[in-house]
C-alpha cells in the first residue's frame, strides 16, 4: 500500500472531537517498516498530540530511528503543513532531503522536504556537539 494510503487509513482513527479536524500521518523508516499515527485530542486542549508525533512515537517503539519518507493527510481546501513542534520532531529523525508529501482527502497534493519545512533547524551542532 502506498504511504499516503496508510496515512489516509489511519486518519479514520483520529480522536478529534474538539477541532473535528482529523489528521493521519505515515512514516516509512530506513528498515522499510511503515508506522502510522493520528491526532489525539484532549479536553485539556494543550495535551492533544499531532498525527506526526504519534507516527514518530510508533516508529521509535518499533525500533526504528531513521525516517526515509513521510506522508500527512487531512481534510480542508489545501494540504496542512506540519506544525512547528512537529517540524522539530521530524528533524530529529530525518535528513533535510527527506521527502514530505502533504495531501487533502480531496486529492490536492504538495511535495516538499524536511529541510524546506524547517530551514536552520536547531541541532546538536549548535551546542558544539556534532
Ligand atoms: N494537527 C496534526 O495532527 N498535525 C498537524 O500537522 C497540524 C495539526 C492536529 C492537531 C489538532 O488535533 C488538529 O489538527 C487541529 O489543529
XYZ file of C-alpha atoms and ligand atoms in Angstrom:
146
model
C 0.000 0.000 0.000
C 1.300 3.468 -0.841
C 2.446 5.570 2.092
C -0.332 8.126 1.586
C -2.940 5.362 1.596
C -1.650 4.267 5.004
C -1.985 7.840 6.244
C -5.481 8.052 4.776
C -6.472 4.841 6.522
C -5.177 5.796 9.981
C -6.775 9.235 9.719
C -10.090 7.441 10.185
C -8.981 6.616 13.745
C -8.175 10.201 14.739
C -9.691 11.356 18.016
C -10.526 14.986 17.343
C -13.861 15.822 18.991
C -12.820 19.431 19.703
C -11.383 20.599 16.396
C -13.229 17.997 14.316
C -10.133 18.047 12.129
C -8.803 14.552 11.562
C -5.186 14.107 10.512
C -3.294 10.966 9.536
C 0.461 10.515 9.130
C 2.589 7.661 7.846
C 6.354 7.249 8.028
C 8.486 4.851 6.019
C 11.563 4.144 8.108
C 15.023 3.072 6.975
C 14.183 -0.565 7.764
C 11.318 -0.375 5.272
C 8.708 -0.619 8.006
C 5.775 1.797 7.889
C 4.491 3.494 11.039
C 1.268 5.443 11.312
C -0.235 7.983 13.680
C -3.343 10.122 14.045
C -4.090 13.196 16.106
C -5.404 12.507 19.598
C -7.046 15.487 21.290
C -7.826 16.012 24.964
C -10.356 18.067 26.890
C -7.305 19.809 28.350
C -6.543 21.201 24.904
C -2.727 21.565 25.111
C -2.460 17.870 25.932
C -3.562 16.871 22.449
C -0.993 15.306 20.149
C -0.495 15.624 16.411
C -0.630 12.786 13.908
C 3.065 13.197 13.094
C 4.024 12.908 16.764
C 2.013 9.688 17.027
C 3.723 8.208 13.985
C 7.156 9.153 15.350
C 6.359 7.550 18.702
C 5.211 4.370 16.932
C 8.436 4.373 14.899
C 10.623 4.558 17.986
C 8.508 1.929 19.738
C 9.000 -0.288 16.696
C 12.770 0.033 16.913
C 13.382 2.457 14.032
C 15.175 5.771 14.331
C 15.553 6.987 10.734
C 12.748 8.478 8.664
C 13.010 7.936 4.909
C 9.703 9.443 3.851
C 6.590 10.968 5.402
C 3.009 11.434 4.231
C 0.371 13.542 6.000
C -3.299 13.852 5.075
C -6.196 15.963 6.294
C -9.416 17.459 5.036
C -9.705 21.128 4.088
C -9.151 23.040 0.874
C -5.374 22.762 0.905
C -2.896 20.367 2.478
C -1.846 21.226 6.007
C 1.807 21.617 6.767
C 3.215 20.100 9.963
C 3.099 22.483 12.938
C 6.331 23.990 14.235
C 6.716 21.441 17.007
C 6.245 18.557 14.602
C 8.803 20.023 12.209
C 11.349 19.917 15.014
C 10.282 16.383 15.996
C 10.600 15.203 12.381
C 14.045 16.857 12.094
C 15.274 14.724 14.956
C 14.946 11.603 12.799
C 15.093 12.821 9.195
C 17.748 14.298 6.916
C 16.889 17.645 5.285
C 16.471 15.873 1.924
C 13.702 13.576 3.168
C 10.527 13.849 1.101
C 7.342 15.046 2.803
C 4.070 14.609 0.914
C 1.093 16.592 2.163
C -2.362 15.833 0.851
C -6.024 16.597 1.256
C -8.681 13.936 1.287
C -9.977 15.676 -1.832
C -6.830 14.916 -3.808
C -4.717 18.092 -3.609
C -1.072 17.116 -3.034
C 2.080 19.077 -2.238
C 5.585 17.650 -2.134
C 8.265 19.257 -0.025
C 11.262 18.265 2.081
C 12.165 18.305 5.745
C 14.837 20.930 5.028
C 12.387 23.215 3.259
C 9.900 22.897 6.119
C 12.466 23.755 8.793
C 15.459 25.646 7.469
C 18.074 26.367 10.109
C 16.772 23.641 12.411
C 18.169 23.648 15.909
C 20.560 20.710 16.163
C 23.437 19.278 18.153
C 25.851 21.386 16.089
C 24.511 24.490 17.840
C 25.751 23.039 21.097
C 29.142 22.284 19.583
C 28.492 18.573 19.619
C 28.336 17.328 16.083
N -2.706 18.590 13.669
C -1.966 17.494 13.342
O -2.268 16.368 13.760
N -0.892 17.682 12.551
C -0.503 18.878 12.023
O 0.482 18.924 11.303
C -1.263 20.081 12.321
C -2.415 19.937 13.234
C -3.894 18.390 14.510
C -3.793 18.951 15.894
C -5.252 19.144 16.256
O -5.759 17.913 16.775
C -5.922 19.426 14.926
O -5.012 19.010 13.923
C -6.285 20.882 14.722
O -5.194 21.707 14.948
